[in-house]
Amino acid sequence: MTRIAVFGAGAIGCWVGGRLAAGGSDVTLIGRPRVMAELARGIEVTELGGGSWHATPTLATDAAAAKDADIVLVTVKSAATAEAGAELARAIGAQALVASFQNGVRNAPTLRAALPGRVVLAGMVAYNVARVGPGRYHRGTTGELVVEAHPRAELLVAACRQAGLAIEPRADIAAVQWGKLVMNLNNAINALSGRPLALQLADRDFRRCLAAAQREALDVLAAAELPVARLLALPPRWIVRLLPMPDWAFRLIAERVAGVDPDARSSMADDFAAGRPTEVDYLQGEIVALADRANVPAPVNRALVELVHAAEAGGRRDYTGAELLASLRAVTAPTA
Ligand SMILES: NC(=O)c1ccc[n+]([C@@H]2O[C@H](COP(=O)([O-])OP(=O)(O)OC[C@H]3O[C@@H](n4cnc5c(N)ncnc54)[C@H](OP(=O)(O)O)[C@@H]3O)[C@@H](O)[C@H]2O)c1
């Protein structure tokens, strides 16, 4: 039986780890005491469309529990990755395969630096997961897992397939991660709206904000000659053109492109609620940093970084679409 440790078991770690445990892998979830305490009677994992699983993984709060793992999945937020790597370096064996299932583009390199000699693969989670009650985690959107193509990835792919968990190995993982980052530019907009994703995306002004952020990001990535993978049925540039369409037309197309639960939210909204720092510096911040290096403008994403930092410090998190769009138009003139 494949031994899998999940380091930083929160929304993603509990959901993916719960599915892998329900699918027959020997899973150890390693997380904070407050999170693990809720799982004493097992974990309930559900998904959009009605799937439901119950599992009783081993629970731990210390990296030492990953000692014998064949595979270690890292699912902490980006700011905690360096510390996670340092803790795992003291605990895991030389043969353990490490996979980062985190947003952003820096986490796998950060783990590689902390874990010399180990195989560390980049990964991507295309869906949204939320804690919906004590010990209960729900996947609220469609999508699958992606892992960097590598001969050592086969063990993880087999464990996922045994659990009925869709996973795709990709050779173009960097382009996949940039594609996800472009989609994740909505995290900040969603969190600043204070609304569920479905409600936020139903508002044309919020979609204009997202179109402006994504168009700018795609221009910056093109200037930096970084390829961006298509992760939805439509290419990223088409999505930018579709976002500002009237509500009725957008609704018709969106239903065909991706499913979203009425309650699903970006986890950045949860970070505001919990008083935690967000990942905005690893999302919008990456675009701003790239733009600065390529000497091209990125006023929309720069403004969103500032608004999120202001919200982290207790500022507004209840913008209407019109208000947020006006803030972004004050720093540029988006044509969306
Ligand atoms: N949630 C989603 O829908 C979603 C979807 C796709 C991708 N992602 C990405 O997946 C990653 C994880 O997101 P998430 O939403 O699952 O985050 P999360 O719910 O905050 O889970 C991470 C957990 O790891 C814990 N942790 C951090 N450092 C630790 C350590 N040294 N030892 C033990 N536990 C530690 C955190 O505790 P503290 O909070 O106390 O530090 C937290 O409970 C992020 O990069 C995110 O962007 C999330």
CSV table of C-alpha atoms and ligand atoms in Angstrom, one decimal:
chain,number,residue,atom,x,y,z
A,1,MET,CA,0.0,0.0,0.0
A,2,THR,CA,1.4,3.4,-0.9
A,3,ARG,CA,2.3,5.5,2.1
A,4,ILE,CA,1.3,9.1,1.5
A,5,ALA,CA,1.9,12.0,4.0
A,6,VAL,CA,0.1,15.3,3.4
A,7,PHE,CA,2.1,18.2,5.0
A,8,GLY,CA,0.0,21.2,5.8
A,9,ALA,CA,-3.4,19.5,5.8
A,10,GLY,CA,-6.0,22.3,5.4
A,11,ALA,CA,-8.6,22.7,2.7
A,12,ILE,CA,-6.7,21.1,-0.2
A,13,GLY,CA,-4.6,18.7,2.0
A,14,CYS,CA,-7.7,17.3,3.8
A,15,TRP,CA,-9.7,17.0,0.6
A,16,VAL,CA,-7.0,15.3,-1.5
A,17,GLY,CA,-5.7,13.3,1.4
A,18,GLY,CA,-9.2,12.2,2.4
A,19,ARG,CA,-9.9,11.0,-1.2
A,20,LEU,CA,-6.6,9.1,-1.4
A,21,ALA,CA,-7.3,7.5,2.0
A,22,ALA,CA,-10.9,6.6,0.9
A,23,GLY,CA,-9.3,5.1,-2.2
A,24,GLY,CA,-7.1,2.7,-0.3
A,25,SER,CA,-3.7,4.5,0.2
A,26,ASP,CA,-2.1,4.6,3.7
A,27,VAL,CA,-2.5,8.4,4.3
A,28,THR,CA,-1.1,10.5,7.2
A,29,LEU,CA,-2.4,14.0,7.4
A,30,ILE,CA,0.0,16.4,9.1
A,31,GLY,CA,-1.5,19.7,10.2
A,32,ARG,CA,-2.3,22.1,13.0
A,33,PRO,CA,-3.8,20.7,16.2
A,34,ARG,CA,-7.0,22.7,15.7
A,35,VAL,CA,-7.5,21.1,12.3
A,36,MET,CA,-6.5,17.6,13.3
A,37,ALA,CA,-8.7,17.7,16.4
A,38,GLU,CA,-11.8,18.0,14.1
A,39,LEU,CA,-10.8,14.7,12.3
A,40,ALA,CA,-10.7,12.4,15.3
A,41,ARG,CA,-13.8,10.5,14.0
A,42,GLY,CA,-12.6,10.6,10.4
A,43,ILE,CA,-13.0,13.0,7.5
A,44,GLU,CA,-16.0,13.6,5.3
A,45,VAL,CA,-15.2,14.6,1.7
A,46,THR,CA,-17.8,15.7,-0.7
A,47,GLU,CA,-17.9,17.2,-4.2
A,48,LEU,CA,-20.0,19.2,-6.6
A,49,GLY,CA,-22.5,16.8,-8.2
A,50,GLY,CA,-23.0,14.7,-5.0
A,51,GLY,CA,-20.0,12.5,-4.5
A,52,SER,CA,-19.3,11.7,-0.8
A,53,TRP,CA,-16.5,9.7,0.9
A,54,HIS,CA,-15.6,8.9,4.5
A,55,ALA,CA,-12.0,8.1,5.5
A,56,THR,CA,-10.0,7.6,8.7
A,57,PRO,CA,-6.4,8.7,7.8
A,58,THR,CA,-3.7,8.7,10.5
A,59,LEU,CA,-3.5,12.2,12.1
A,60,ALA,CA,-0.3,14.0,13.1
A,61,THR,CA,0.9,17.5,14.0
A,62,ASP,CA,4.7,17.0,13.4
A,63,ALA,CA,6.7,16.5,10.3
A,64,ALA,CA,8.3,13.4,11.9
A,65,ALA,CA,5.1,11.5,11.0
A,66,ALA,CA,6.3,11.7,7.3
A,67,LYS,CA,9.4,9.6,8.1
A,68,ASP,CA,8.3,6.5,6.2
A,69,ALA,CA,6.2,8.1,3.5
A,70,ASP,CA,6.7,7.1,-0.2
A,71,ILE,CA,5.1,10.3,-1.3
A,72,VAL,CA,4.8,13.7,0.6
A,73,LEU,CA,2.2,16.1,-0.7
A,74,VAL,CA,2.9,19.7,0.4
A,75,THR,CA,-0.3,21.8,0.7
A,76,VAL,CA,0.7,24.7,2.9
A,77,LYS,CA,0.0,28.3,1.7
A,78,SER,CA,3.0,29.7,-0.2
A,79,ALA,CA,4.4,31.9,2.6
A,80,ALA,CA,4.8,28.7,4.7
A,81,THR,CA,6.6,26.7,2.1
A,82,ALA,CA,10.2,27.5,3.1
A,83,GLU,CA,9.4,26.5,6.7
A,84,ALA,CA,7.6,23.3,5.5
A,85,GLY,CA,10.7,22.4,3.5
A,86,ALA,CA,13.0,22.9,6.5
A,87,GLU,CA,10.8,20.7,8.7
A,88,LEU,CA,10.5,18.0,6.0
A,89,ALA,CA,14.3,18.0,5.4
A,90,ARG,CA,14.7,16.9,9.0
A,91,ALA,CA,12.1,14.2,8.7
A,92,ILE,CA,11.7,12.4,5.4
A,93,GLY,CA,13.8,9.7,3.7
A,94,ALA,CA,16.0,10.3,0.7
A,95,GLN,CA,13.7,8.2,-1.5
A,96,ALA,CA,10.5,10.1,-0.7
A,97,LEU,CA,8.8,11.7,-3.7
A,98,VAL,CA,7.7,15.3,-2.8
A,99,ALA,CA,4.9,17.0,-4.8
A,100,SER,CA,3.7,20.6,-4.3
A,101,PHE,CA,0.0,21.0,-4.7
A,102,GLN,CA,0.0,24.8,-4.2
A,103,ASN,CA,-0.8,27.9,-6.2
A,104,GLY,CA,1.8,30.2,-7.5
A,105,VAL,CA,5.0,29.4,-9.4
A,106,ARG,CA,7.7,29.5,-6.6
A,107,ASN,CA,6.8,26.6,-4.3
A,108,ALA,CA,8.5,23.7,-6.0
A,109,PRO,CA,11.8,25.6,-6.4
A,110,THR,CA,11.6,26.7,-2.7
A,111,LEU,CA,11.1,23.0,-1.7
A,112,ARG,CA,13.9,21.8,-4.0
A,113,ALA,CA,16.3,24.3,-2.3
A,114,ALA,CA,15.2,23.0,1.1
A,115,LEU,CA,15.3,19.3,0.1
A,116,PRO,CA,18.5,18.7,-1.9
A,117,GLY,CA,18.8,15.2,-3.4
A,118,ARG,CA,15.0,14.5,-3.3
A,119,VAL,CA,12.7,14.5,-6.3
A,120,VAL,CA,10.3,17.5,-5.9
A,121,LEU,CA,7.6,17.8,-8.5
A,122,ALA,CA,5.4,20.8,-9.1
A,123,GLY,CA,1.7,20.2,-9.1
A,124,MET,CA,-1.6,22.1,-9.6
A,125,VAL,CA,-5.0,21.8,-8.1
A,126,ALA,CA,-7.6,23.1,-10.6
A,127,TYR,CA,-10.6,23.2,-8.2
A,128,ASN,CA,-11.8,25.0,-5.2
A,129,VAL,CA,-12.1,23.3,-1.8
A,130,ALA,CA,-13.6,24.7,1.4
A,131,ARG,CA,-14.0,23.5,4.9
A,132,VAL,CA,-17.8,23.3,5.3
A,133,GLY,CA,-18.0,22.1,8.9
A,134,PRO,CA,-15.9,20.3,11.5
A,135,GLY,CA,-14.0,17.5,9.6
A,136,ARG,CA,-16.0,18.2,6.4
A,137,TYR,CA,-14.4,19.4,3.2
A,138,HIS,CA,-16.2,20.1,0.0
A,139,ARG,CA,-14.9,20.6,-3.6
A,140,GLY,CA,-17.1,23.3,-5.0
A,141,THR,CA,-15.9,23.6,-8.6
A,142,THR,CA,-14.9,21.2,-11.5
A,143,GLY,CA,-11.3,20.5,-12.5
A,144,GLU,CA,-8.5,18.0,-11.8
A,145,LEU,CA,-5.1,17.6,-10.4
A,146,VAL,CA,-2.0,18.1,-12.6
A,147,VAL,CA,1.5,16.9,-11.7
A,148,GLU,CA,4.8,17.5,-13.4
A,149,ALA,CA,5.6,14.6,-15.8
A,150,HIS,CA,8.4,12.5,-14.3
A,151,PRO,CA,9.0,8.7,-14.1
A,152,ARG,CA,8.7,9.0,-10.3
A,153,ALA,CA,5.2,10.6,-10.6
A,154,GLU,CA,3.8,7.2,-11.6
A,155,LEU,CA,3.3,6.1,-8.0
A,156,LEU,CA,1.2,9.2,-7.2
A,157,VAL,CA,-0.7,8.9,-10.5
A,158,ALA,CA,-1.5,5.2,-9.6
A,159,ALA,CA,-2.7,6.1,-6.1
A,160,CYS,CA,-4.9,8.9,-7.5
A,161,ARG,CA,-6.4,6.7,-10.2
A,162,GLN,CA,-7.1,3.9,-7.6
A,163,ALA,CA,-9.1,6.6,-5.6
A,164,GLY,CA,-10.9,7.7,-8.8
A,165,LEU,CA,-9.2,11.1,-8.5
A,166,ALA,CA,-8.5,12.6,-11.9
A,167,ILE,CA,-4.8,13.6,-12.3
A,168,GLU,CA,-2.9,14.5,-15.4
A,169,PRO,CA,1.0,14.4,-15.7
A,170,ARG,CA,2.1,17.3,-17.9
A,171,ALA,CA,5.5,18.0,-19.4
A,172,ASP,CA,4.6,21.8,-19.7
A,173,ILE,CA,4.0,22.2,-16.0
A,174,ALA,CA,5.4,25.8,-15.9
A,175,ALA,CA,2.9,26.9,-18.5
A,176,VAL,CA,0.2,25.1,-16.5
A,177,GLN,CA,1.2,27.0,-13.4
A,178,TRP,CA,1.2,30.3,-15.2
A,179,GLY,CA,-2.2,29.4,-16.7
A,180,LYS,CA,-3.5,28.7,-13.2
A,181,LEU,CA,-2.0,31.9,-11.8
A,182,VAL,CA,-3.8,33.9,-14.4
A,183,MET,CA,-7.1,32.2,-13.3
A,184,ASN,CA,-6.2,32.8,-9.7
A,185,LEU,CA,-6.0,36.6,-10.3
A,186,ASN,CA,-9.7,36.3,-9.4
A,187,ASN,CA,-8.9,35.2,-5.9
A,188,ALA,CA,-8.1,38.8,-4.9
A,189,ILE,CA,-11.2,40.2,-6.7
A,190,ASN,CA,-13.4,37.6,-5.1
A,191,ALA,CA,-12.0,38.2,-1.6
A,192,LEU,CA,-12.4,42.0,-2.0
A,193,SER,CA,-16.0,41.5,-3.1
A,194,GLY,CA,-16.9,39.5,0.1
A,195,ARG,CA,-19.2,37.3,-2.0
A,196,PRO,CA,-19.4,33.7,-3.1
A,197,LEU,CA,-17.7,33.1,-6.5
A,198,ALA,CA,-20.9,32.5,-8.4
A,199,LEU,CA,-22.4,35.8,-7.2
A,200,GLN,CA,-19.2,37.7,-7.8
A,201,LEU,CA,-18.8,36.3,-11.3
A,202,ALA,CA,-22.5,37.0,-12.1
A,203,ASP,CA,-21.6,40.8,-11.8
A,204,ARG,CA,-20.4,42.3,-15.0
A,205,ASP,CA,-18.3,45.0,-13.3
A,206,PHE,CA,-16.3,42.4,-11.3
A,207,ARG,CA,-15.8,40.4,-14.5
A,208,ARG,CA,-14.5,43.7,-16.1
A,209,CYS,CA,-12.0,43.9,-13.2
A,210,LEU,CA,-10.9,40.3,-13.8
A,211,ALA,CA,-10.6,40.8,-17.5
A,212,ALA,CA,-8.4,43.9,-16.9
A,213,ALA,CA,-6.2,41.9,-14.5
A,214,GLN,CA,-6.0,38.9,-16.8
A,215,ARG,CA,-5.3,40.9,-20.0
A,216,GLU,CA,-2.5,42.8,-18.3
A,217,ALA,CA,-1.0,39.5,-16.9
A,218,LEU,CA,-1.1,37.8,-20.3
A,219,ASP,CA,0.6,40.9,-21.9
A,220,VAL,CA,3.3,40.8,-19.2
A,221,LEU,CA,3.8,37.0,-19.7
A,222,ALA,CA,4.0,37.5,-23.4
A,223,ALA,CA,6.6,40.3,-22.9
A,224,ALA,CA,8.6,37.9,-20.7
A,225,GLU,CA,8.2,35.1,-23.3
A,226,LEU,CA,6.6,32.7,-20.8
A,227,PRO,CA,4.0,30.3,-22.3
A,228,VAL,CA,0.6,30.1,-20.7
A,229,ALA,CA,-1.3,26.8,-20.9
A,230,ARG,CA,-5.0,26.6,-21.7
A,231,LEU,CA,-6.8,25.0,-18.6
A,232,LEU,CA,-10.4,25.5,-19.5
A,233,ALA,CA,-12.3,24.7,-22.7
A,234,LEU,CA,-11.3,28.1,-24.1
A,235,PRO,CA,-7.9,29.8,-24.5
A,236,PRO,CA,-7.0,32.4,-21.8
A,237,ARG,CA,-7.2,35.3,-24.3
A,238,TRP,CA,-10.8,34.3,-25.4
A,239,ILE,CA,-11.8,34.2,-21.7
A,240,VAL,CA,-10.6,37.8,-21.3
A,241,ARG,CA,-12.8,38.8,-24.2
A,242,LEU,CA,-15.8,36.9,-22.9
A,243,LEU,CA,-15.7,38.1,-19.3
A,244,PRO,CA,-17.1,41.6,-20.0
A,245,MET,CA,-20.0,40.3,-22.1
A,246,PRO,CA,-23.6,41.1,-20.8
A,247,ASP,CA,-24.7,38.9,-17.9
A,248,TRP,CA,-27.1,36.7,-19.9
A,249,ALA,CA,-24.5,35.9,-22.6
A,250,PHE,CA,-21.7,35.2,-20.0
A,251,ARG,CA,-24.0,32.9,-18.1
A,252,LEU,CA,-24.8,30.8,-21.2
A,253,ILE,CA,-21.1,30.3,-22.0
A,254,ALA,CA,-19.8,30.0,-18.3
A,255,GLU,CA,-22.2,27.1,-17.7
A,256,ARG,CA,-20.5,25.1,-20.5
A,257,VAL,CA,-16.9,26.0,-19.4
A,258,ALA,CA,-16.9,25.3,-15.6
A,259,GLY,CA,-19.2,24.3,-12.8
A,260,VAL,CA,-19.3,26.4,-9.7
A,261,ASP,CA,-21.2,25.6,-6.5
A,262,PRO,CA,-23.4,28.5,-5.2
A,263,ASP,CA,-21.4,28.7,-1.9
A,264,ALA,CA,-17.8,28.3,-3.3
A,265,ARG,CA,-15.4,31.2,-2.4
A,266,SER,CA,-11.8,31.9,-3.0
A,267,SER,CA,-9.7,30.8,0.1
A,268,MET,CA,-8.3,34.4,0.1
A,269,ALA,CA,-11.7,35.4,1.6
A,270,ASP,CA,-11.1,32.9,4.4
A,271,ASP,CA,-7.6,34.3,5.0
A,272,PHE,CA,-9.2,37.8,5.5
A,273,ALA,CA,-11.7,36.3,7.9
A,274,ALA,CA,-9.0,34.4,9.9
A,275,GLY,CA,-6.7,37.4,10.0
A,276,ARG,CA,-4.0,35.4,8.0
A,277,PRO,CA,-1.7,37.0,5.3
A,278,THR,CA,-3.0,36.1,1.9
A,279,GLU,CA,-1.1,34.7,-1.1
A,280,VAL,CA,-1.5,37.9,-3.2
A,281,ASP,CA,2.2,38.5,-3.4
A,282,TYR,CA,2.6,35.0,-5.0
A,283,LEU,CA,-0.2,35.7,-7.5
A,284,GLN,CA,-0.7,39.3,-8.6
A,285,GLY,CA,2.7,40.0,-7.0
A,286,GLU,CA,4.4,37.6,-9.5
A,287,ILE,CA,2.9,39.6,-12.4
A,288,VAL,CA,4.1,42.9,-10.9
A,289,ALA,CA,7.6,41.5,-10.4
A,290,LEU,CA,7.7,40.1,-13.9
A,291,ALA,CA,6.5,43.4,-15.3
A,292,ASP,CA,9.1,45.3,-13.4
A,293,ARG,CA,11.8,43.0,-14.8
A,294,ALA,CA,10.5,43.2,-18.4
A,295,ASN,CA,10.0,47.0,-18.0
A,296,VAL,CA,6.4,46.9,-18.9
A,297,PRO,CA,3.4,48.4,-17.0
A,298,ALA,CA,1.1,46.4,-14.6
A,299,PRO,CA,-1.0,49.0,-12.9
A,300,VAL,CA,-4.1,46.9,-12.5
A,301,ASN,CA,-2.4,44.0,-10.7
A,302,ARG,CA,-0.2,46.4,-8.7
A,303,ALA,CA,-3.4,48.2,-7.5
A,304,LEU,CA,-5.0,44.8,-6.6
A,305,VAL,CA,-1.9,43.9,-4.5
A,306,GLU,CA,-2.3,47.2,-2.6
A,307,LEU,CA,-6.0,46.8,-2.1
A,308,VAL,CA,-5.5,43.3,-0.7
A,309,HIS,CA,-2.7,44.4,1.6
A,310,ALA,CA,-5.0,47.2,2.8
A,311,ALA,CA,-7.8,44.6,3.4
A,312,GLU,CA,-5.4,42.3,5.3
A,313,ALA,CA,-4.7,45.3,7.6
A,314,GLY,CA,-8.4,45.7,8.3
A,315,GLY,CA,-9.4,47.7,5.2
A,316,ARG,CA,-12.4,47.2,3.0
A,317,ARG,CA,-13.5,43.7,1.9
A,318,ASP,CA,-17.0,44.5,0.7
A,319,TYR,CA,-16.4,46.4,-2.6
A,320,THR,CA,-19.3,46.4,-5.1
A,321,GLY,CA,-18.3,45.6,-8.7
A,322,ALA,CA,-18.7,49.3,-9.7
A,323,GLU,CA,-16.5,50.5,-6.8
A,324,LEU,CA,-13.7,48.1,-7.5
A,325,LEU,CA,-13.8,48.8,-11.2
A,326,ALA,CA,-13.6,52.6,-10.5
A,327,SER,CA,-10.6,52.0,-8.3
A,328,LEU,CA,-8.9,50.1,-11.1
A,329,ARG,CA,-9.9,52.6,-13.7
A,330,ALA,CA,-8.3,55.3,-11.5
A,331,VAL,CA,-4.9,53.7,-12.1
A,332,THR,CA,-5.4,52.9,-15.7
A,333,ALA,CA,-8.1,53.0,-18.4
A,334,PRO,CA,-9.2,49.4,-18.9
A,335,THR,CA,-11.1,48.9,-22.1
A,336,ALA,CA,-13.0,46.0,-20.7
B,1,LIG,N1,-8.5,26.1,-1.1
B,1,LIG,C1,-8.6,26.0,-2.4
B,1,LIG,O1,-9.7,26.0,-2.9
B,1,LIG,C2,-7.4,25.9,-3.3
B,1,LIG,C3,-7.5,25.5,-4.6
B,1,LIG,C4,-6.4,25.4,-5.4
B,1,LIG,C5,-5.2,25.6,-4.9
B,1,LIG,N2,-5.1,26.0,-3.6
B,1,LIG,C6,-3.7,26.3,-3.1
B,1,LIG,O2,-3.4,25.2,-2.2
B,1,LIG,C7,-2.5,25.6,-1.2
B,1,LIG,C8,-3.1,25.3,0.1
B,1,LIG,O3,-4.3,26.0,0.2
B,1,LIG,P1,-5.4,25.7,1.3
B,1,LIG,O4,-6.6,26.5,1.0
B,1,LIG,O5,-5.6,24.2,1.5
B,1,LIG,O6,-4.7,26.3,2.6
B,1,LIG,P2,-5.1,26.1,4.1
B,1,LIG,O7,-6.5,25.7,4.3
B,1,LIG,O8,-4.7,27.3,4.9
B,1,LIG,O9,-4.2,24.8,4.6
B,1,LIG,C9,-2.9,24.9,4.9
B,1,LIG,C10,-2.7,24.4,6.3
B,1,LIG,O10,-1.3,24.1,6.5
B,1,LIG,C11,-1.1,24.5,7.9
B,1,LIG,N3,0.3,24.7,8.1
B,1,LIG,C12,1.2,25.7,7.6
B,1,LIG,N4,2.4,25.5,8.0
B,1,LIG,C13,2.4,24.3,8.7
B,1,LIG,C14,3.4,23.5,9.4
B,1,LIG,N5,4.7,23.9,9.4
B,1,LIG,N6,3.1,22.4,10.0
B,1,LIG,C15,1.8,22.0,10.0
B,1,LIG,N7,0.8,22.7,9.4
B,1,LIG,C16,1.1,23.8,8.7
B,1,LIG,C17,-1.9,25.8,8.0
B,1,LIG,O11,-2.0,26.2,9.3
B,1,LIG,P3,-1.9,27.8,9.7
B,1,LIG,O12,-3.0,28.5,8.9
B,1,LIG,O13,-2.0,27.8,11.2
B,1,LIG,O14,-0.6,28.3,9.2
B,1,LIG,C18,-3.2,25.4,7.3
B,1,LIG,O15,-4.0,24.7,8.3
B,1,LIG,C19,-2.3,27.1,-1.4
B,1,LIG,O16,-1.2,27.4,-2.2
B,1,LIG,C20,-3.6,27.5,-2.2
B,1,LIG,O17,-3.4,28.6,-3.0
B,1,LIG,C21,-6.1,26.2,-2.7
